Coordinates of C-alpha atoms and ligand atoms in Angstrom, one line a residue:
M944 CA -0.1 0.0 0.0
Q945 CA 1.2 3.5 -1.2
I946 CA 0.5 6.9 0.7
F947 CA 2.2 10.1 0.4
G948 CA 4.0 11.9 2.8
V949 CA 5.0 15.0 3.2
D950 CA 8.3 16.8 5.4
I951 CA 8.0 20.1 6.1
G952 CA 11.3 21.9 7.6
G953 CA 12.8 25.2 7.7
S954 CA 14.7 25.3 4.8
G955 CA 12.6 22.9 2.3
I956 CA 10.0 20.9 1.6
K957 CA 9.9 16.9 0.4
G958 CA 7.7 14.5 -0.1
A959 CA 7.2 11.1 -2.2
P960 CA 4.7 8.3 -2.3
V961 CA 5.7 5.5 0.7
D962 CA 5.7 2.2 0.5
L963 CA 4.2 1.3 4.1
D964 CA 4.8 -2.3 4.1
R965 CA 8.7 -1.9 3.0
G966 CA 8.7 1.8 5.1
D967 CA 10.9 3.1 2.2
L968 CA 10.0 5.8 -0.5
A969 CA 8.2 4.1 -3.2
Q970 CA 9.5 6.7 -5.7
E971 CA 12.7 9.3 -5.3
R972 CA 11.9 12.2 -3.2
H973 CA 11.1 15.5 -4.6
K974 CA 12.3 18.7 -2.9
V975 CA 11.0 22.6 -2.8
L976 CA 13.0 25.2 -0.9
T977 CA 10.4 26.8 2.2
P978 CA 9.5 30.2 1.3
Q979 CA 10.4 32.7 3.3
P980 CA 8.8 34.0 5.6
A981 CA 7.7 30.5 5.4
T982 CA 3.9 31.8 5.8
P983 CA 1.3 29.0 5.6
E984 CA 0.0 30.4 2.0
G985 CA 3.3 30.2 0.8
V986 CA 4.1 26.7 2.1
A987 CA 0.8 25.5 1.1
D988 CA 1.5 26.6 -2.5
R989 CA 4.7 24.2 -2.1
V990 CA 3.3 21.8 -1.1
R991 CA 0.9 21.2 -3.9
E992 CA 3.6 21.5 -5.9
V993 CA 5.7 18.7 -4.3
V994 CA 2.7 16.6 -4.5
G995 CA 1.3 17.5 -7.9
H996 CA 5.1 16.6 -9.1
F997 CA 4.0 13.0 -8.7
D998 CA 0.1 13.5 -9.7
W999 CA -1.1 12.1 -6.3
T1000 CA -4.6 11.3 -5.3
G1001 CA -5.1 10.0 -2.1
P1002 CA -4.4 10.6 1.7
V1003 CA -1.7 12.8 2.3
G1004 CA 0.4 13.0 5.5
V1005 CA 2.5 15.9 6.5
T1006 CA 4.9 16.9 9.5
F1007 CA 4.6 20.5 10.9
P1008 CA 7.9 21.4 13.1
G1009 CA 4.8 22.8 16.3
V1010 CA 2.8 21.2 18.6
I1011 CA -0.4 19.6 16.5
T1012 CA -3.9 19.0 17.7
N1013 CA -6.9 18.5 15.5
G1014 CA -4.8 19.5 12.7
T1015 CA -4.1 22.7 14.0
A1016 CA -0.8 24.5 14.8
R1017 CA -0.1 25.8 18.3
T1018 CA 2.9 26.5 18.3
A1019 CA 6.1 27.7 15.9
A1020 CA 8.8 28.4 17.6
N1021 CA 11.3 27.8 14.6
V1022 CA 8.6 29.1 11.5
D1023 CA 6.5 32.1 10.9
K1024 CA 3.8 32.8 13.8
S1025 CA 1.0 32.9 11.7
W1026 CA 1.2 29.3 11.4
I1027 CA 0.0 29.3 15.6
G1028 CA -4.3 29.0 15.5
T1029 CA -3.8 27.9 11.6
D1030 CA -5.9 24.8 10.8
I1031 CA -3.3 23.3 8.7
R1032 CA -5.0 20.1 7.5
S1033 CA -7.6 21.9 6.3
L1034 CA -5.6 24.7 4.6
L1035 CA -3.3 21.9 2.6
A1036 CA -6.8 19.8 1.9
D1037 CA -8.4 22.8 0.2
R1038 CA -5.2 23.4 -1.8
L1039 CA -4.6 19.8 -3.0
G1040 CA -8.1 19.8 -4.2
G1041 CA -10.9 18.9 -1.4
P1042 CA -10.7 16.6 1.6
S1043 CA -12.2 13.9 -0.5
Q1044 CA -9.5 13.9 -3.5
C1045 CA -6.2 14.2 -1.0
P1046 CA -7.5 14.2 2.6
V1047 CA -4.6 15.5 4.9
T1048 CA -3.3 14.5 8.4
V1049 CA -0.2 16.5 9.7
L1050 CA 1.6 15.5 13.0
N1051 CA 4.5 17.2 14.4
D1052 CA 7.9 16.5 12.6
A1053 CA 9.7 14.6 15.4
D1054 CA 6.6 12.7 16.6
A1055 CA 6.6 11.5 12.4
A1056 CA 10.3 10.2 12.6
G1057 CA 9.7 8.7 15.8
V1058 CA 6.6 6.6 14.3
A1059 CA 9.2 5.8 11.4
E1060 CA 12.2 5.2 13.6
M1061 CA 9.7 2.6 16.4
H1062 CA 8.2 0.3 13.1
F1063 CA 10.9 0.4 10.7
G1064 CA 14.1 1.8 12.2
A1065 CA 16.2 1.7 15.6
G1066 CA 13.3 1.0 17.8
R1067 CA 11.4 -2.1 16.4
D1068 CA 10.4 -4.0 19.1
R1069 CA 11.1 -1.8 21.5
T1070 CA 8.0 -2.1 24.1
G1071 CA 9.8 -0.2 26.7
T1072 CA 10.2 3.4 27.2
V1073 CA 12.0 5.1 23.9
I1074 CA 12.4 8.5 23.3
L1075 CA 13.5 9.6 19.9
L1076 CA 15.2 13.0 19.9
T1077 CA 16.0 15.0 16.5
F1078 CA 19.0 17.5 16.6
G1079 CA 18.3 20.8 13.8
T1080 CA 17.3 24.0 14.2
G1081 CA 15.6 23.0 16.9
I1082 CA 15.6 19.7 19.1
G1083 CA 12.7 17.6 18.3
S1084 CA 10.9 14.6 20.6
A1085 CA 9.0 11.8 20.7
V1086 CA 8.1 9.7 23.3
F1087 CA 7.0 5.6 23.0
T1088 CA 5.8 3.3 25.8
G1089 CA 4.8 0.1 24.8
G1090 CA 5.5 1.1 21.4
R1091 CA 2.7 3.9 21.4
L1092 CA 3.2 7.6 21.0
V1093 CA 2.6 10.4 23.6
P1094 CA 2.4 13.2 20.9
N1095 CA 3.9 17.0 21.1
T1096 CA 6.3 16.0 23.9
E1097 CA 8.3 19.5 22.6
L1098 CA 11.1 18.0 25.6
G1099 CA 13.6 20.6 23.2
H1100 CA 12.3 23.3 25.6
L1101 CA 13.3 21.9 28.5
E1102 CA 15.3 24.5 30.5
L1103 CA 19.6 23.8 30.3
N1104 CA 21.4 25.9 32.4
G1105 CA 18.7 28.9 32.0
H1106 CA 18.2 28.5 28.6
D1107 CA 15.8 26.9 26.2
A1108 CA 17.6 23.8 25.7
E1109 CA 17.8 23.8 21.9
K1110 CA 19.0 27.2 22.0
K1111 CA 22.2 25.8 23.3
A1112 CA 22.1 21.9 22.7
S1113 CA 20.9 22.0 18.9
S1114 CA 22.7 21.1 15.6
K1115 CA 22.1 25.1 14.9
A1116 CA 23.4 26.1 18.3
R1117 CA 26.6 24.3 17.4
E1118 CA 27.3 25.5 14.2
D1119 CA 26.1 29.3 15.3
E1120 CA 29.1 29.1 17.9
D1121 CA 31.3 27.1 16.0
L1122 CA 31.6 24.7 18.6
S1123 CA 33.9 21.7 18.9
W1124 CA 32.2 18.4 18.9
E1125 CA 33.5 17.4 22.1
H1126 CA 32.5 21.2 23.5
W1127 CA 28.7 20.7 22.2
A1128 CA 28.4 17.0 23.0
R1129 CA 29.2 18.0 26.5
R1130 CA 25.5 20.7 26.0
V1131 CA 24.0 17.3 24.2
Q1132 CA 25.4 14.7 27.8
K1133 CA 23.9 17.5 29.9
Y1134 CA 20.6 17.4 28.3
L1135 CA 20.0 13.7 27.5
A1136 CA 21.2 13.3 31.8
H1137 CA 17.9 15.6 32.0
V1138 CA 15.5 14.5 29.7
E1139 CA 17.0 10.5 31.2
M1140 CA 16.2 12.4 34.6
L1141 CA 12.5 12.9 33.7
F1142 CA 11.6 9.8 31.5
S1143 CA 14.0 7.1 32.5
P1144 CA 14.0 5.5 28.8
E1145 CA 15.7 2.3 27.8
L1146 CA 17.0 3.8 24.3
F1147 CA 17.6 6.8 22.9
I1148 CA 17.9 8.1 19.4
I1149 CA 19.3 10.3 17.9
G1150 CA 17.8 11.8 14.9
G1151 CA 17.9 15.0 12.5
G1152 CA 20.6 16.0 9.8
V1153 CA 23.4 15.8 12.6
S1154 CA 22.8 11.6 12.7
R1155 CA 24.7 11.2 9.8
K1156 CA 27.6 12.4 11.8
A1157 CA 26.7 10.6 15.0
H1158 CA 30.2 9.2 14.9
K1159 CA 31.8 12.2 15.9
F1160 CA 29.8 12.9 19.0
L1161 CA 27.8 9.6 20.4
P1162 CA 31.3 8.2 21.5
L1163 CA 31.7 11.7 23.1
I1164 CA 28.6 11.2 25.8
E1165 CA 29.0 9.4 29.1
G1166 CA 27.0 8.6 31.9
I1167 CA 23.7 8.4 30.1
R1168 CA 22.5 4.7 31.3
A1169 CA 20.2 4.4 28.3
E1170 CA 21.3 2.7 25.3
L1171 CA 22.1 5.6 22.6
V1172 CA 21.8 4.8 19.2
P1173 CA 22.0 6.7 15.7
A1174 CA 18.1 6.8 13.5
E1175 CA 18.4 4.2 11.0
L1176 CA 16.3 6.3 8.6
Q1177 CA 17.9 9.4 8.4
N1178 CA 16.7 11.8 5.8
N1179 CA 13.3 10.1 5.2
A1180 CA 12.1 9.2 8.7
G1181 CA 9.6 12.2 8.2
I1182 CA 7.9 11.6 5.3
V1183 CA 7.8 8.1 6.0
G1184 CA 6.2 8.5 9.3
A1185 CA 3.8 11.4 8.0
A1186 CA 2.4 8.7 5.5
M1187 CA 2.3 6.1 8.2
A1188 CA 0.1 8.8 10.2
A1189 CA -2.6 9.4 7.4
A1190 CA -2.6 5.4 6.8
G1191 CA -3.8 5.4 10.5
R1192 CA -0.3 3.4 12.0
A1193 CA 0.5 6.2 14.3
Ligands
BGC1148 C1 9.6 22.6 17.9 C2 9.4 21.2 17.7 C3 9.9 20.7 16.5 C4 11.5 20.9 16.5 C5 11.8 20.1 15.5 C6 11.3 22.9 17.9 O1 11.3 24.0 18.1 O2 8.8 23.2 19.0 O3 7.8 21.1 17.8 O4 9.6 19.4 16.8 O5 11.6 22.0 16.9 O6 11.7 20.6 14.5

């Protein structure tokens, strides 16, 4: 079975039909640049471009980098504030020809990546508490127990040394402050220790673009009881998870 998945990010919007049996893209994904400013109307046009590229009709799952309840954005930490209160589900379904043509399901980006990792990646067959953290522009989180997602956990906004944690420990913070891997790993370690104190997970899955460079920083992290592994699906986890959610498999 195939369902379309779209991942809305700060710099790019990418999507493809997903083969839900394999947990992988059924065709090469199509990517367009996120408009700046990334307003709901501008992004909706680009999502139409991505879905239209494949002449797709049918369910579409979409990720968004903020809290989502009932298809509506409730926060927008790293995107245009005009998203807050936007009914993304209706906006996108209308732009894609109406809900009978393309019914839309929306979920948080880290939750989508987590759903994909739990089924097809590093979290397969894990029934204890598992936390996926994505390190990118911000820090996203997805918490699972018994294989079920607790949506919208937003652990990237925990306090770390008196700051919003993602401002100090995201991948963007490492780049902006030109931190060495050692220096950044110390911050990530402190952050993980805090999350571990709250949830005692059996497994941390580290996702986001930086997971490709996991060998540079994961070995530097000490003192965490939980197992610590890089995400396996990497770049396509959001697209796959979005499609799974649209198929009712989140
Ligand atoms: C947002 C989260 C999102 C994360 C990763 C954070 O700033 O609040 O909702 O999952 O960034 O994009």
